[in-house]
Coordinates of C-alpha atoms in Angstrom, one line a residue:
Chain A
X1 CA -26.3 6.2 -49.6
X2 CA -23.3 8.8 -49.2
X3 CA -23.1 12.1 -51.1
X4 CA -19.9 11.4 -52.2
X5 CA -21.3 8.7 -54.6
X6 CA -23.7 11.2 -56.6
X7 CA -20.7 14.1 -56.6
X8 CA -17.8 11.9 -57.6
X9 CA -20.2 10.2 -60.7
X10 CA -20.7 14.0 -61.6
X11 CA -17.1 14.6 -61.3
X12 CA -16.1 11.4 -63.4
X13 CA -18.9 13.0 -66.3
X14 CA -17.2 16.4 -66.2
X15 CA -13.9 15.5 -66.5
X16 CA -15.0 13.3 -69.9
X17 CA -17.2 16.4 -70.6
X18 CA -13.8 18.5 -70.7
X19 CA -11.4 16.3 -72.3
X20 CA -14.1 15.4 -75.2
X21 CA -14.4 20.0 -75.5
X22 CA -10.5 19.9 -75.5
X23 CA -9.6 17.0 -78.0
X24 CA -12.3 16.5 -80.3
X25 CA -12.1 18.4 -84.0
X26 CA -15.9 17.7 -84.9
X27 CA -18.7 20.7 -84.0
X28 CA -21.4 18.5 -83.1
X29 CA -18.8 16.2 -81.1
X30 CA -18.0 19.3 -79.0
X31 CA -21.7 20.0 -78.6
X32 CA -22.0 16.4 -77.2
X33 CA -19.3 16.8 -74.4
X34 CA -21.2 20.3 -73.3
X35 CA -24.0 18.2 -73.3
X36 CA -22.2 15.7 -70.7
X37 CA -20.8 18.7 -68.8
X38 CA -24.3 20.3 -67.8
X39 CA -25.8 16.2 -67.4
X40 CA -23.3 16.4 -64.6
X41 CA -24.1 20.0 -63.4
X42 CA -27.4 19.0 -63.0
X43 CA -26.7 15.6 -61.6
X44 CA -25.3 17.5 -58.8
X45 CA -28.0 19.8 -58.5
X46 CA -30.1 16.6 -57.5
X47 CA -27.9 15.1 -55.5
X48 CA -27.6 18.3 -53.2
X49 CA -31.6 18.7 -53.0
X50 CA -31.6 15.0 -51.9
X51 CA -29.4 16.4 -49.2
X52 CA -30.9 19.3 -47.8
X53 CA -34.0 18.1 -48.3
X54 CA -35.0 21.8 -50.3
X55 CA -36.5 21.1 -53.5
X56 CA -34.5 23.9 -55.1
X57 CA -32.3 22.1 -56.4
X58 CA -34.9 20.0 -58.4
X59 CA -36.1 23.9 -59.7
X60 CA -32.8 24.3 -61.5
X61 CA -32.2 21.3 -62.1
X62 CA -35.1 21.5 -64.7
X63 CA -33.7 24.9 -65.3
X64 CA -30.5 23.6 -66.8
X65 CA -32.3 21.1 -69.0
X66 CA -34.5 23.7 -70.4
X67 CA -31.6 26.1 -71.0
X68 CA -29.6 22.5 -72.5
X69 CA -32.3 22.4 -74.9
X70 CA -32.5 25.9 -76.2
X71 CA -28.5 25.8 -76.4
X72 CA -28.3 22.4 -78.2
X73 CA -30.9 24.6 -80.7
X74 CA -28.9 27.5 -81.2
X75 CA -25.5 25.3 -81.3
X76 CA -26.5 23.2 -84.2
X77 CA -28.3 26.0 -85.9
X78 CA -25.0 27.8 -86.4
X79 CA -23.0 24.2 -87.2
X80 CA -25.2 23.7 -89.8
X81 CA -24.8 27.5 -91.0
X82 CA -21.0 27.0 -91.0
X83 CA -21.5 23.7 -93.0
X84 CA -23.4 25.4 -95.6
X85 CA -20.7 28.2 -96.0
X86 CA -17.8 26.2 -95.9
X87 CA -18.3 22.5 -96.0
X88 CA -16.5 21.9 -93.2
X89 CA -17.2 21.6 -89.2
X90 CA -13.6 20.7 -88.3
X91 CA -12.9 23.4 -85.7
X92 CA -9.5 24.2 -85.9
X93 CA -10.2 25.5 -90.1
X94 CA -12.3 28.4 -88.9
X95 CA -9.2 30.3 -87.9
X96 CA -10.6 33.8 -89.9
X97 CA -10.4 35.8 -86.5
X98 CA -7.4 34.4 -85.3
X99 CA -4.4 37.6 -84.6
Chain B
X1 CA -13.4 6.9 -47.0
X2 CA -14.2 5.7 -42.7
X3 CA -17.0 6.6 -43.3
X4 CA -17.7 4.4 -46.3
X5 CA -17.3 1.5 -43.2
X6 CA -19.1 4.0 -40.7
X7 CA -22.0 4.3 -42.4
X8 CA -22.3 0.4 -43.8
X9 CA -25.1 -0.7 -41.5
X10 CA -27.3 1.9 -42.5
X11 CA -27.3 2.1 -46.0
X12 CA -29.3 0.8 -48.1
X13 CA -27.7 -2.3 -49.9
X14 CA -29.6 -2.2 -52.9
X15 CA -29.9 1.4 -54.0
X16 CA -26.2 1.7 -53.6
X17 CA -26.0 -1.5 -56.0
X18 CA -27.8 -0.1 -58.4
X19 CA -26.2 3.3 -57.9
X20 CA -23.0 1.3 -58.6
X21 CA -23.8 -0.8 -61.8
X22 CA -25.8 2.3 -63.5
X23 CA -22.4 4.7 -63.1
X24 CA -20.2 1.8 -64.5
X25 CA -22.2 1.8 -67.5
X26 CA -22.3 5.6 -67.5
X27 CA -19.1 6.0 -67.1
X28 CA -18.2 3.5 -70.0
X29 CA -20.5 4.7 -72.2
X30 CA -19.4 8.5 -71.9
X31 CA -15.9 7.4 -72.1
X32 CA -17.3 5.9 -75.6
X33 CA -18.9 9.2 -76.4
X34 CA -15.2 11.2 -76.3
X35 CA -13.2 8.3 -77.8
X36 CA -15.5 6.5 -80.4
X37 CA -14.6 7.3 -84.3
X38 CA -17.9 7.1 -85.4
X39 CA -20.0 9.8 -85.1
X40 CA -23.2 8.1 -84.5
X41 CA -21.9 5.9 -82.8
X42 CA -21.2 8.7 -80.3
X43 CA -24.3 10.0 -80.6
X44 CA -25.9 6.8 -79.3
X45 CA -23.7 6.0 -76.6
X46 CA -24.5 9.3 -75.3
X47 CA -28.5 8.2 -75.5
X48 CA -27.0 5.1 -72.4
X49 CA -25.3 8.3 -70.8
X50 CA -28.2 10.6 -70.7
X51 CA -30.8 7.4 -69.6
X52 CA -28.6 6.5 -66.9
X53 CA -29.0 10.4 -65.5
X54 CA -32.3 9.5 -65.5
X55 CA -32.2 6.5 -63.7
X56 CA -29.8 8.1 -61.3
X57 CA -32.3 10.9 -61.0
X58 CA -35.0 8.2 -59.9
X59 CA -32.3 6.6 -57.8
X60 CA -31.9 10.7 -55.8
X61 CA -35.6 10.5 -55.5
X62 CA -36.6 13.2 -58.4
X63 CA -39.1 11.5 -60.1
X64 CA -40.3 14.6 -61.7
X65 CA -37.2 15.7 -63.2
X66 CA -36.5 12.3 -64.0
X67 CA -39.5 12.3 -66.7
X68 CA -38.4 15.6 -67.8
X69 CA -34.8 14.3 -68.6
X70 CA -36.3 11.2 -71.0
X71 CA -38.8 13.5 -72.5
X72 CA -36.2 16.3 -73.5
X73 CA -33.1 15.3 -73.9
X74 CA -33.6 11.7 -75.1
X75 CA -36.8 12.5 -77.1
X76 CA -35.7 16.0 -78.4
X77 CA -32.1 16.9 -78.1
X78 CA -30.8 13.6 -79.6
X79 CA -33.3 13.7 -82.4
X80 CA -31.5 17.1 -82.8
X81 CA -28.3 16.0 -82.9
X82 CA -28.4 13.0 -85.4
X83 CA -30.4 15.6 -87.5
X84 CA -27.3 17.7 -87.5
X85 CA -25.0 14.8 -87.9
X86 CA -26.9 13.8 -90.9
X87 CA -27.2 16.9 -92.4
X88 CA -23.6 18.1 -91.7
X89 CA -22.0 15.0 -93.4
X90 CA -21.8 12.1 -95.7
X91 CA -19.9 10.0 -94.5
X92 CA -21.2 6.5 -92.9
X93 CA -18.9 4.9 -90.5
X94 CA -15.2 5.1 -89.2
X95 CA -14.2 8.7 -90.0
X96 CA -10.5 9.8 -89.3
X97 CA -9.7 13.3 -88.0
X98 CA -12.1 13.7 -85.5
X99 CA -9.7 14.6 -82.9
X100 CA -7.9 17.7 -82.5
X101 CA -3.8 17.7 -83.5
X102 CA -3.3 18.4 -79.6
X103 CA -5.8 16.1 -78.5
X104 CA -3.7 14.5 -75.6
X105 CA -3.3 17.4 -74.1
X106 CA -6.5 17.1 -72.9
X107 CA -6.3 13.9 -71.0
X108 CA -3.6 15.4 -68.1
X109 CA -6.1 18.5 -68.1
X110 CA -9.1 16.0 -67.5
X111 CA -7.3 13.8 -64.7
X112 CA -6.1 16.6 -63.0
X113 CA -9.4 18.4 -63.2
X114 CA -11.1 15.3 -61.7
X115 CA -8.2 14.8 -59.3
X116 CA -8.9 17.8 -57.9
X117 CA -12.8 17.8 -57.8
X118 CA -12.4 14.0 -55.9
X119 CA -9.8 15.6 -53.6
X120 CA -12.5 18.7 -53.0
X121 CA -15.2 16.4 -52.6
X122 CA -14.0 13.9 -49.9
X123 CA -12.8 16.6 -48.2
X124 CA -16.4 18.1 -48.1
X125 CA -19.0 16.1 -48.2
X126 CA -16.6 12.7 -47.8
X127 CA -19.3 11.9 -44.2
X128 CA -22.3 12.9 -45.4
X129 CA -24.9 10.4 -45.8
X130 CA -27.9 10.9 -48.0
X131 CA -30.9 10.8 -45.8
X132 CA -34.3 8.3 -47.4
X133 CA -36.6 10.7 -47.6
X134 CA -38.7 9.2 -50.1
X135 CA -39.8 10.7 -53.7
X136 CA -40.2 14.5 -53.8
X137 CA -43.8 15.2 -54.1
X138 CA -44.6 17.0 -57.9
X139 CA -46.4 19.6 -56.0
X140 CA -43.7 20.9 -54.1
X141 CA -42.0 21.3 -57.5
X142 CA -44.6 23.3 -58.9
X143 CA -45.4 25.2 -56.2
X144 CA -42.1 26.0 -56.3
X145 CA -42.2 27.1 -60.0
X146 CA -45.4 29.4 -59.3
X147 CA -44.1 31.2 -56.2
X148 CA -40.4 32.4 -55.5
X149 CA -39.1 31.0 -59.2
X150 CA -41.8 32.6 -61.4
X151 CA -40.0 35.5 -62.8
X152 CA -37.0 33.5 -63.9
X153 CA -39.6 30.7 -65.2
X154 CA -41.0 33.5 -67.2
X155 CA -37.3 34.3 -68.2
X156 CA -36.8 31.0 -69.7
X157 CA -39.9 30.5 -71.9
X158 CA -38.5 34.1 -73.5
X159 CA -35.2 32.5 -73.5
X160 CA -36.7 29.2 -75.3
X161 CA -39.0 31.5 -78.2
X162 CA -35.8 33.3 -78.3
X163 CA -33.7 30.2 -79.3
X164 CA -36.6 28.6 -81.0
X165 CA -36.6 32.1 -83.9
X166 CA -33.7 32.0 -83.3
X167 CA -32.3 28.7 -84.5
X168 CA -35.2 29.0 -87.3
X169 CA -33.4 32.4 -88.8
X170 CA -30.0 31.3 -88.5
X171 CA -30.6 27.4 -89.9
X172 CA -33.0 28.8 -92.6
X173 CA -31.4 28.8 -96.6
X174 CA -30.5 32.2 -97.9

């Protein structure tokens, strides 16, 4: 099996990861496409252990889902905060701080 | 990509088969996740997208972080999310306005993004064959995790209560 396989999958996920960050309006959509961003972080991670044979990469890989996990926490914690304030989770109409 | 041919005879048909069909459906499915007009809709498709990670986890020969991914993100972090997409609207089915007013602004960003990440890639790692070396053994990992990576495993249980309270104070009413 090559590398390339395992880093071009990862590639493919990012680049869905950023395009559902840049177009979607929804808070917990955006929180979905982080979600597919550090899925392909990690799948790289794994894929590079495999390589080198070092088990590192295993390590953080199980670092990044543990850090996924409190951020997904946190993340929805405040969408739901902004919900109960303002009844929306439409990014673009919490523009308060904008210049 | 000679070394796609190069390197035929001693790969290993079926794992690279599996490889294959498990990122098509990956790959579909995520595309599904970012395009889909129903939120829970999206929330499901990204259940196939976070399985397949696992399955392509078993497929790199991480067995143990393969369990991990099932256990926390499809047990945990997508009961999480359809808790938040239930509590943060009504609405069942199609919605409208789920995309941003610039939206397609970010498919040239995403193409050219990948473009260049394929372009790096190949031009990196484009020979380098993945040796079989068989599953990593669970007590390498946590031998690992009790040795050199203790401090920073520490770190993250702190990070985790953190986030737990966290998530508790900032969630809770009034």
């Amino acid at each position: 099996m090559l590398a390339v396989n395992f880093l071009l999958l990862a590639a493919a996920l990012f680049a869905i990861g950023v395009y559902g960050v840049i177009a979607r309006r929804n808070a917990v959509m955006v929180l979905m496409s982080i979600e597919l961003i550090l899925n392909a972080v990690s799948l790289n991670l794994v894929a590079f252990s495999l390589m080198t044979g070092a088990i590192d990469g295993q390590v953080f890989a199980l670092y990044v889902i543990a850090i996924a996990a409190a951020e997904v926490g946190v993340g929805l914690a405040m969408v739901l905060m902004i919900y109960r304030n303002r009844k929306t989770i439409a990014l673009d109409e919490l523009s308060e701080m904008k210049g | 990509m000679s070394a796609v041919i190069l390197a035929a005879d001693s790969v290993n048909v079926a794992q690279n088969v599996a490889f294959g069909i498990i990122a098509a459906i990956m790959i579909f499915a995520a595309l599904n996740v970012v395009t889909t007009k129903n939120v829970v809709h999206a929330a499901l498709w990204l259940v196939v997208v976070l399985s397949g990670i696992a399955a392509q986890y078993i497929l790199a020969a991480a067995e143990f972080v393969a369990v991990s991914q099932v256990l926390v993100y499809i047990g945990a972090v997508m009961v999480l999310f359809l808790f938040g997409i239930m509590l943060t609207r009504a609405q069942i089915g199609k919605e409208f306005g789920l995309n941003n007013k610039g939206w397609a602004l970010g498919i040239p960003v995403a193409l050219g993004l990948f473009g260049l990440l394929a372009w790096v890639i190949l031009d990196a790692f484009g020979d380098d064959i993945l040796p079989d070396r068989g599953p990593a053994p669970t007590v390498a990992l946590s031998d690992q995790f009790l040795s050199i990576y203790l401090v920073p495993f520490l770190a993250i249980s702190f990070v985790l209560l953190a986030a737990a309270i966290g998530a508790i104070v900032l969630a809770r009413k009034d």
